XYZ file of C-alpha atoms in Angstrom:
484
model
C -112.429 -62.886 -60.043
C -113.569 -59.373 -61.332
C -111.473 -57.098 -59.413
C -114.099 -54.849 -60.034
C -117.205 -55.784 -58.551
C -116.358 -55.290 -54.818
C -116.075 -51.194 -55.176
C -119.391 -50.172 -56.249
C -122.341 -50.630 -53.848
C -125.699 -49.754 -55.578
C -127.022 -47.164 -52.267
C -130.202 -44.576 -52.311
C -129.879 -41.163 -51.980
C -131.204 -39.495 -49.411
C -132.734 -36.288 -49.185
C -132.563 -33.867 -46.131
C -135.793 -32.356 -45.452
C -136.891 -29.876 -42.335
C -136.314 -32.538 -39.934
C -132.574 -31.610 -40.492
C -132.953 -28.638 -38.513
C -134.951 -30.491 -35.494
C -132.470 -30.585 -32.430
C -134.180 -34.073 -31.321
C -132.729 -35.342 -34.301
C -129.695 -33.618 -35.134
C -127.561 -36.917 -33.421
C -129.165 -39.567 -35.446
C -129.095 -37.478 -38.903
C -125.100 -36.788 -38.069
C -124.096 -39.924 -36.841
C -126.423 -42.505 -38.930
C -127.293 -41.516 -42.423
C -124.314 -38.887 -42.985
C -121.996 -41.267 -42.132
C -123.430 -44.336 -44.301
C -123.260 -41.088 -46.968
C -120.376 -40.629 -45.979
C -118.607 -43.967 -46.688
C -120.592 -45.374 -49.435
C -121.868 -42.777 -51.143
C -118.840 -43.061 -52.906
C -119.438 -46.522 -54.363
C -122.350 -45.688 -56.202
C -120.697 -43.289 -58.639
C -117.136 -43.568 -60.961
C -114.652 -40.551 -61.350
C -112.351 -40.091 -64.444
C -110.061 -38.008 -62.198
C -107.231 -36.445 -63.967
C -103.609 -37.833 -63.417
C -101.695 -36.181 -60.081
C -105.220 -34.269 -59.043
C -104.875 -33.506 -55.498
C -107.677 -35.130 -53.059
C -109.284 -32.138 -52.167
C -110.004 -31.639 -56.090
C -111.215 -35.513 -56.010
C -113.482 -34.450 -52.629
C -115.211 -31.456 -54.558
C -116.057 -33.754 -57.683
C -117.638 -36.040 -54.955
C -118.848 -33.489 -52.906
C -121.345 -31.936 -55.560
C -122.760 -35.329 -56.754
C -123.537 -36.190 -53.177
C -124.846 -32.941 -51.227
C -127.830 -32.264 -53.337
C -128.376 -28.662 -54.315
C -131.586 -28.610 -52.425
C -129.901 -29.629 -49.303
C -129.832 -26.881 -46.824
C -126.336 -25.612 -45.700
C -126.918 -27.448 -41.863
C -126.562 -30.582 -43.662
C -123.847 -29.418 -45.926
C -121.655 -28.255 -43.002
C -122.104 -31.409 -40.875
C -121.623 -33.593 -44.403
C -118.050 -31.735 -44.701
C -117.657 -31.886 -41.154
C -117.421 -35.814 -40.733
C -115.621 -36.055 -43.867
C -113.009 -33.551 -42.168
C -112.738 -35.938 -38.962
C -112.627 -39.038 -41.283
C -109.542 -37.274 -43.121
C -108.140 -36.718 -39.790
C -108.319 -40.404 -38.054
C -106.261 -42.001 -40.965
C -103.371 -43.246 -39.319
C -99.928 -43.430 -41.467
C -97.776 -47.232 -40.717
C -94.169 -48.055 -41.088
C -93.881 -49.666 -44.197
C -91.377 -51.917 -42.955
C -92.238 -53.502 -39.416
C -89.558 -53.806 -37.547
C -90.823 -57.070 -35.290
C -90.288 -59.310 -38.647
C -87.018 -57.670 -39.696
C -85.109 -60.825 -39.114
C -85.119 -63.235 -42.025
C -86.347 -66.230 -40.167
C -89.311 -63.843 -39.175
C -89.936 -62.953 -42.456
C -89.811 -66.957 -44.086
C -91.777 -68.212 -41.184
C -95.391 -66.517 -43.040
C -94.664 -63.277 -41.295
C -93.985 -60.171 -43.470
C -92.590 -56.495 -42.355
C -94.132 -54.696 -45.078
C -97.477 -53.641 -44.409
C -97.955 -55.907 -41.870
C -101.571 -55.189 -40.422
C -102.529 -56.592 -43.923
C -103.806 -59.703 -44.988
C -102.983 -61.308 -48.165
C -105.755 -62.807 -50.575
C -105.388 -66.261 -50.931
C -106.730 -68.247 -53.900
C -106.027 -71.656 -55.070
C -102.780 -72.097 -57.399
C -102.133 -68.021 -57.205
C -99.291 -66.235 -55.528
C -101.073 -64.189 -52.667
C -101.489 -60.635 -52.918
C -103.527 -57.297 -52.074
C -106.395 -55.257 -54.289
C -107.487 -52.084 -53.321
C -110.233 -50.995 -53.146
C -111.921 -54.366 -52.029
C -114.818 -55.489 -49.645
C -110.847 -56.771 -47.851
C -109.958 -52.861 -47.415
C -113.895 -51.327 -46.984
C -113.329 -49.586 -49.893
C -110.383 -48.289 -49.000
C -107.765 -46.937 -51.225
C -103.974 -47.575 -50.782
C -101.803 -44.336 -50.044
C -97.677 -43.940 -49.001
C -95.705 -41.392 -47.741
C -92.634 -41.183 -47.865
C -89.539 -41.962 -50.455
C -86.627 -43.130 -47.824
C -84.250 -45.310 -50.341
C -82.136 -46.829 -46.874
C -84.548 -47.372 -44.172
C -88.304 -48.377 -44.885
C -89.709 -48.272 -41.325
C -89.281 -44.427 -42.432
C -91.270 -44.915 -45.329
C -95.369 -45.369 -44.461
C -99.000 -46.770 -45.625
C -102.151 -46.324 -44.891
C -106.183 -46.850 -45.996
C -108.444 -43.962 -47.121
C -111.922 -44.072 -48.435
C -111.440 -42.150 -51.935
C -113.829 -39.280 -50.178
C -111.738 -38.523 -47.569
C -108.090 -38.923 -48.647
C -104.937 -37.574 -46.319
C -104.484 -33.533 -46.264
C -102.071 -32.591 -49.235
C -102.679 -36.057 -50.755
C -101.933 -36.616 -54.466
C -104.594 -39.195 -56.164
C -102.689 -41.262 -58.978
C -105.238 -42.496 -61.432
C -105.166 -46.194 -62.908
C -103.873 -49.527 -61.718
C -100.739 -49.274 -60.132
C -98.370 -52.567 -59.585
C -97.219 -52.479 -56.098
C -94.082 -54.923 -55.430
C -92.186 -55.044 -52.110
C -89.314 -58.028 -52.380
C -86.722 -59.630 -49.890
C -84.096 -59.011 -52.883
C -83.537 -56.711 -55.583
C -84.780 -55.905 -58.752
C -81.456 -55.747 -60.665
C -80.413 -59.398 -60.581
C -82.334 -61.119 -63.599
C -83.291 -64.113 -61.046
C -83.940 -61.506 -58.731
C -86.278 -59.414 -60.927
C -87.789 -62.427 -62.738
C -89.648 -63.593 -59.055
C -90.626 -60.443 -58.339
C -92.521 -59.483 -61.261
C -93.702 -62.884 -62.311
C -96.536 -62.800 -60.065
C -98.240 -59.861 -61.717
C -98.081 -61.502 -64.793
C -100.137 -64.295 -63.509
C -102.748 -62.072 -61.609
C -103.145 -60.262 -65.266
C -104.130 -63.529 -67.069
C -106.422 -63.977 -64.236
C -107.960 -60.448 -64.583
C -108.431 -59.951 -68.445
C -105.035 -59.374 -69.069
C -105.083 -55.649 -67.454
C -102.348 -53.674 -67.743
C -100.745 -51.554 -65.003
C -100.316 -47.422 -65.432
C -97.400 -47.567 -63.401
C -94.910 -49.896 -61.289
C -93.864 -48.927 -57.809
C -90.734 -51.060 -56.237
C -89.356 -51.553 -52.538
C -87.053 -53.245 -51.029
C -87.284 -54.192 -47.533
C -89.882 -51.267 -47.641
C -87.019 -49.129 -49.481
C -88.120 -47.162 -52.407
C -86.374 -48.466 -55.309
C -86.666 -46.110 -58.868
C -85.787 -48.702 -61.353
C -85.601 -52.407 -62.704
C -82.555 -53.642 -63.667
C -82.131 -53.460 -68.073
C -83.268 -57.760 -68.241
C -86.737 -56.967 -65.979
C -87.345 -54.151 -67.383
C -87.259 -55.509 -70.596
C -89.302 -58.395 -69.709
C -92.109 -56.471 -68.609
C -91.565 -54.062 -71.576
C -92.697 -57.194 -73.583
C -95.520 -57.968 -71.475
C -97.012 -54.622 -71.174
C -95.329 -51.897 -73.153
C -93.123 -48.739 -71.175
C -94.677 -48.687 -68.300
C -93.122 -46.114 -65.755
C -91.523 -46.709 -62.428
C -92.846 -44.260 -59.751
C -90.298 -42.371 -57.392
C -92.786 -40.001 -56.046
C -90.623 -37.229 -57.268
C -93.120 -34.508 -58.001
C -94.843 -33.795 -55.223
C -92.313 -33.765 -51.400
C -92.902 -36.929 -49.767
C -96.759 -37.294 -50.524
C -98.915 -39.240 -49.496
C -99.858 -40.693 -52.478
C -103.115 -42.673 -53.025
C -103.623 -44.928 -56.229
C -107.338 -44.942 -57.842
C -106.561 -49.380 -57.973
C -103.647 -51.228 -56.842
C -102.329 -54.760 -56.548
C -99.900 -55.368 -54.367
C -97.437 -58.571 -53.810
C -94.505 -59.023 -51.360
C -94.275 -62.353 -51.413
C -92.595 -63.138 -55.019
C -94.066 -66.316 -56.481
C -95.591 -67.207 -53.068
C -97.873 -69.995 -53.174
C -98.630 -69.711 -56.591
C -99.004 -73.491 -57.858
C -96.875 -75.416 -60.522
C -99.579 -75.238 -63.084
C -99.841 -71.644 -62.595
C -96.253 -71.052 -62.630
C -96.311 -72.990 -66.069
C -98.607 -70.757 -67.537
C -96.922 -67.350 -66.184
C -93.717 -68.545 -68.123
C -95.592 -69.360 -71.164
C -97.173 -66.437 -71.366
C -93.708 -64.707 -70.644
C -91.958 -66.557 -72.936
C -94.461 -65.658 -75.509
C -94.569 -62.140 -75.182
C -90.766 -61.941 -75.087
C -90.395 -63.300 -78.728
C -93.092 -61.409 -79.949
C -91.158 -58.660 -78.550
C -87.963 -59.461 -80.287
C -89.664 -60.599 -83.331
C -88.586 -64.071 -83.017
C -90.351 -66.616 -84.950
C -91.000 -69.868 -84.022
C -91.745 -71.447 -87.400
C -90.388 -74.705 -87.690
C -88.871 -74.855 -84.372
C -88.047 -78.417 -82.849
C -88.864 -79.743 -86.730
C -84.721 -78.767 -87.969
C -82.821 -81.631 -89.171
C -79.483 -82.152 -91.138
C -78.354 -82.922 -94.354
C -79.292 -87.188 -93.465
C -83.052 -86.296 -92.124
C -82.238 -86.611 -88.525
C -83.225 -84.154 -85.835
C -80.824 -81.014 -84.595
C -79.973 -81.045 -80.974
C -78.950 -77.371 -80.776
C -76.405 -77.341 -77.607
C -75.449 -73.958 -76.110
C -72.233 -73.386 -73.844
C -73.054 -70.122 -72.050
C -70.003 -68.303 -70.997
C -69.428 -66.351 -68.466
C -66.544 -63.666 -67.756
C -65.073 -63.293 -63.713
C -66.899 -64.580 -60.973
C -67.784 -68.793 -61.478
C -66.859 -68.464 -64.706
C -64.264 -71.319 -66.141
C -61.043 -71.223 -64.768
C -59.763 -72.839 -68.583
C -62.290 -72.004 -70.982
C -60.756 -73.073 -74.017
C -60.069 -76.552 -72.631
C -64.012 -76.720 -71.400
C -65.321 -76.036 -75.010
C -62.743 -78.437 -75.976
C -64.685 -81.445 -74.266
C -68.276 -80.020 -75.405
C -66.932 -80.047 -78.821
C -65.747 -83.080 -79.149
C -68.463 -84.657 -77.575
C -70.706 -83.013 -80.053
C -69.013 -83.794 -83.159
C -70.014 -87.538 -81.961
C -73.957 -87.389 -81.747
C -75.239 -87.124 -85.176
C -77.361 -83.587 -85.704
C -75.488 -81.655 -82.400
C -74.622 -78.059 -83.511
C -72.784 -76.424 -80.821
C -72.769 -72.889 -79.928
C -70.555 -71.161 -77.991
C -71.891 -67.655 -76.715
C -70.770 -65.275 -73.813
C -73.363 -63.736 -72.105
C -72.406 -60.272 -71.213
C -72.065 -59.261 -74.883
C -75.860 -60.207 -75.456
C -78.721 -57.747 -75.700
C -81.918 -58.720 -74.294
C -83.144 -60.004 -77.751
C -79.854 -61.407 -78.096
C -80.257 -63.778 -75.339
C -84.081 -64.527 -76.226
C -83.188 -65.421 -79.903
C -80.488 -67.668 -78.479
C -82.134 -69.194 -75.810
C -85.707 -69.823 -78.034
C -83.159 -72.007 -80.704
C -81.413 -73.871 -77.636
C -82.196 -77.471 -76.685
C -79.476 -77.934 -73.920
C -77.972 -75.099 -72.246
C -74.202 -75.699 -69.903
C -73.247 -73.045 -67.929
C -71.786 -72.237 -64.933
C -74.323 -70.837 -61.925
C -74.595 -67.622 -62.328
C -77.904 -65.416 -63.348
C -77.243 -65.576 -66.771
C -78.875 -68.813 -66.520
C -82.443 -67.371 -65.830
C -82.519 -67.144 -69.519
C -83.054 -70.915 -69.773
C -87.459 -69.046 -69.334
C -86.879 -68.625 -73.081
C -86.139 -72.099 -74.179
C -89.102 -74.735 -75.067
C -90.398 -76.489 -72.400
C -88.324 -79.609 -72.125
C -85.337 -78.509 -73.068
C -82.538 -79.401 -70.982
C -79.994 -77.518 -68.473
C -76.465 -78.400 -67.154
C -75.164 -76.599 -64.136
C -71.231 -75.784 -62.857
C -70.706 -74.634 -59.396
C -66.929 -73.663 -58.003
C -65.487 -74.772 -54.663
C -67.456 -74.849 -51.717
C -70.709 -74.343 -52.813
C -72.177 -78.315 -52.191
C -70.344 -77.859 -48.772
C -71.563 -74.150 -47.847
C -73.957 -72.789 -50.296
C -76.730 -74.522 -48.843
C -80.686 -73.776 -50.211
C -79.210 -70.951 -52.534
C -77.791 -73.509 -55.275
C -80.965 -74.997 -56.107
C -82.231 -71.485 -57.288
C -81.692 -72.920 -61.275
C -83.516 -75.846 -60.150
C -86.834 -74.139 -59.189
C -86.348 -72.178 -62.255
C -86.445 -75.058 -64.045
C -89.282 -76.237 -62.485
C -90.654 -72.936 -63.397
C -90.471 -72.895 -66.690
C -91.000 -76.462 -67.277
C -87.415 -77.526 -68.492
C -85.415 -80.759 -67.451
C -82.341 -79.783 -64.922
C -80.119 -82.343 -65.840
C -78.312 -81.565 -62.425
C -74.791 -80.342 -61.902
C -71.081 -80.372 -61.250
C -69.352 -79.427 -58.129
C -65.865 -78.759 -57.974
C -65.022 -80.863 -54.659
C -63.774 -78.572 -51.836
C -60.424 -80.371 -51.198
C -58.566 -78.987 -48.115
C -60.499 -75.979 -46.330
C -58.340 -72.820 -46.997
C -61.088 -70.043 -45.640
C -59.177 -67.662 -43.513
C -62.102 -68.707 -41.356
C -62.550 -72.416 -41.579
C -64.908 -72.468 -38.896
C -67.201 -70.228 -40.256
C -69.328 -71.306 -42.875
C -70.803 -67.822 -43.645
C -67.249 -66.570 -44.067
C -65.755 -69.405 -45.651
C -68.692 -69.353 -48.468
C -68.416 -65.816 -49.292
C -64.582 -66.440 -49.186
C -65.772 -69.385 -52.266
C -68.735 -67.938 -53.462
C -67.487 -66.492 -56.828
C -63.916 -68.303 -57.170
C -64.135 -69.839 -61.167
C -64.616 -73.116 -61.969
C -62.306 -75.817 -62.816
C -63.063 -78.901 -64.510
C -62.903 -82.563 -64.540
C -62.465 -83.944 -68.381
C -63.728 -87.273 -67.742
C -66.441 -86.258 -65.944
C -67.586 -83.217 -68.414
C -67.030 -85.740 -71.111
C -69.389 -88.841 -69.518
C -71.999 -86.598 -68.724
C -72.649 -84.397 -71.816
C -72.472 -88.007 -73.561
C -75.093 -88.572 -71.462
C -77.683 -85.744 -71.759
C -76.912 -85.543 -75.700
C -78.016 -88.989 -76.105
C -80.998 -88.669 -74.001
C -81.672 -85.367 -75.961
C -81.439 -87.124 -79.413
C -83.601 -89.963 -78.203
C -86.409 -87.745 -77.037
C -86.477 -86.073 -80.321
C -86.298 -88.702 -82.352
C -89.386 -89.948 -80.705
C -90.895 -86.057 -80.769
C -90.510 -86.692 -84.572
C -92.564 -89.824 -85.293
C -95.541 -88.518 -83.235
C -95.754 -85.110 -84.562
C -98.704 -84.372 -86.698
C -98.346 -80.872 -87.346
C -96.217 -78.078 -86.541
C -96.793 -76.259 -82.477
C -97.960 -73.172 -83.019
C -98.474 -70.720 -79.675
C -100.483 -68.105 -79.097
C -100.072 -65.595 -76.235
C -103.118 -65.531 -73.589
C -102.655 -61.232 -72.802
């Protein structure tokens, strides 16, 4: 789709002539042509307006394209007349609607933010909104407001580019507009919500955005966290986050804007393929990883190297005897011809750190935790082993299969997981499985030797295997090339 092509509607210009001044026809000069002047004149013509210029600035520019300076000053009064009343009848929205503030509201296809809008809908994409469209009329998307804690305080509203809001500040450029049910901080978290703008770039000839702006539950929100940030640093260079600090509480209007509040939506599996492709892609490029050779290393005997990585994690789920997991891993690996096993703790890696890892890891153990959204950067393929502590089969419900749609995401095998059984149900609460799971939710893990033992057996064999057979078929080395 050319985002494009809906905002400019070739239109003739009309010229007033004497019958401006007859009364008998003063109605259907005001209310007919004017007004068709009025809000598509616009469409015909494209400002460079400068960054921050206010709307009445953007009005003038219009203004003296449009009112031809043979036009008699009736016309030009009435002209700036209607455009006056058209400023005035844009009506300002809570951002967050407070009917679909429940979360079952919100999961059921409903959505609080901005919720007289429609999404666009096309097939294997994650839904979203571009302004201005033949969807908005034209339109241009402008907020008010900068509320951090309470986003029905914060508001939206439409505005032909003519006629912006009094005091209105027009942002030039494409601005990324993201409203998520989470946060932006967690690297799960922040990968689904900026994921989908990826995918609407490849779509779009890879355009870039001039600036990101992030809410929460309608709540302005001023940064990524360091993991996101980074990730979209990769994809599209330093690309501010807006807090609509200069100028009191706005409104502000954006020149284009895409806006998605549904993470990864409907966007289909194919899609979703892509999007971490090209993610994965621009990530390495980013960190100057190469990818020479990769999935071709073998020992000093010829065979293939299955490169396993045990990622460690400090506090919450992490092991409750480290030493005496890495003990079984190990040993398990010193029995599987080619295994090099690395042991690697996540908090002390950078973000290039944990690509460069990742990108030369063919099976990744590690207990559920974010830290494991950095299974994106491995190849497709490659394989994942997940730990959970007490209670979480019991209690934990749809929220432990997050690593499993990642997967899913990013095309890699999720070799599925250990739970540490439950036992005896000490929650101060025991019947209360809200309480009792937040009571679990980040106790460490213990482990079960035997078990550990049996099933990394397993998933290195199957791991060897696979690239023994990736070795007799392979013709010539992969090679990837980023699509943006």
């Amino acid at each position: 789709m050319d985002v494009e092509k809906h905002s400019r509607v070739p239109t003739k210009r009309p010229k007033c002539s004497s019958s401006c001044q007859s009364p008998t026809l003063v109605v259907l000069f005001t209310l007919t042509p004017l007004l068709v002047l009025i809000l598509f004149r616009i469409q015909s013509f494209k400002f460079s307006t400068p960054s921050g210029s206010t709307s009445w600035e953007f009005f003038q520019k219009w203004a003296t394209v449009t009112v031809d300076s043979t036009t008699d000053n009736g016309c030009s009064d009435r002209l700036n007349n209607l455009t006056a009343k058209l400023r005035e009848s844009i009506t300002f929205l809570p951002l967050k609607d407070l009917r679909y503030a429940d979360i079952e509201a919100a999961m059921s296809g409903n959505t609080w933010f901005m919720s007289s809008l429609s999404d666009t809908v096309e097939e294997n994409e994650a839904e979203y909104l571009y302004f201005p469209s033949e969807a908005s009329k034209g339109r241009i998307l402008c907020i008010k407001g900068r509320d951090t804690k309470d986003g029905s305080k914060n508001s939206y509203a439409l505005a032909w580019p003519e006629s912006l809001p009094e005091s209105a500040t027009l942002l030039e450029g494409l601005t990324f507009v993201s409203d998520t049910y989470y946060d932006y901080l967690n690297l799960w978290h922040g990968l689904y919500a900026v994921a989908p703008f990826v995918g609407w770039s490849m779509k779009n000839h890879c355009l870039k955005p001039t600036r990101w702006v992030l809410f929460h539950w309608g709540e302005l929100r001023s940064k990524m966290g360091a993991w996101a940030q980074n990730l979209m640093r990769a994809a599209y260079g330093d690309i501010p986050v807006e807090a609509f600090g200069g100028g009191g509480y706005g409104p502000y209007c954006f020149e284009r804007a895409v806006l998605m509040r549904h993470n990864l939506g409907k966007m289909g599996e194919k899609k979703k393929l892509q999007v971490s492709e090209q993610v994965r892609c621009k990530a390495r490029a980013f960190c100057g990883i190469s990818t020479s050779g990769k999935g071709e290393e073998v020992n000093e005997r010829g065979e293939p190297v299955v490169n396993m990585t045990l990622l460690m994690r400090r506090g919450s789920r992490s092991f409750k005897n480290a030493s005496a997991v890495v003990n079984v891993f190990a040993r398990e690996c010193e029995r599987v011809d080619g295994c090099a096993l690395s042991v690697v703790q996540s908090e002390d890696l950078s973000f290039c750190d944990q690509v460069r890892v990742m990108t030369h890891t063919d099976i990744v153990a590690t207990p559920h935790g974010a830290q494991l959204t950095n299974m994106l950067f491995m190849e497709p393929g490659s394989r994942v082993m997940e730990f959970f502590p007490r209670g979480w089969l019991e209690l934990a419900g749809i929220g432990q299969h997050a690593h499993r749609w990642t997967a899913e995401l990013c095309g890699m095998i999720h070799e599925g997981a250990y739970w540490e059984p439950l036992g005896t149900k000490d929650c101060p609460n025991p019947h209360q499985d809200l309480d009792c799971f937040l009571f679990y939710k980040d106790g460490q893990v213990g482990h079960n030797e035997t078990f550990f033992a049996e099933w990394t057996r397993d998933v290195l064999s199957r791991v060897r295997e696979s690239k023994l057979e990736e070795a007799k078929k392979r013709l010539q080395p992969k090679t990837t090339t980023c699509v943006c």
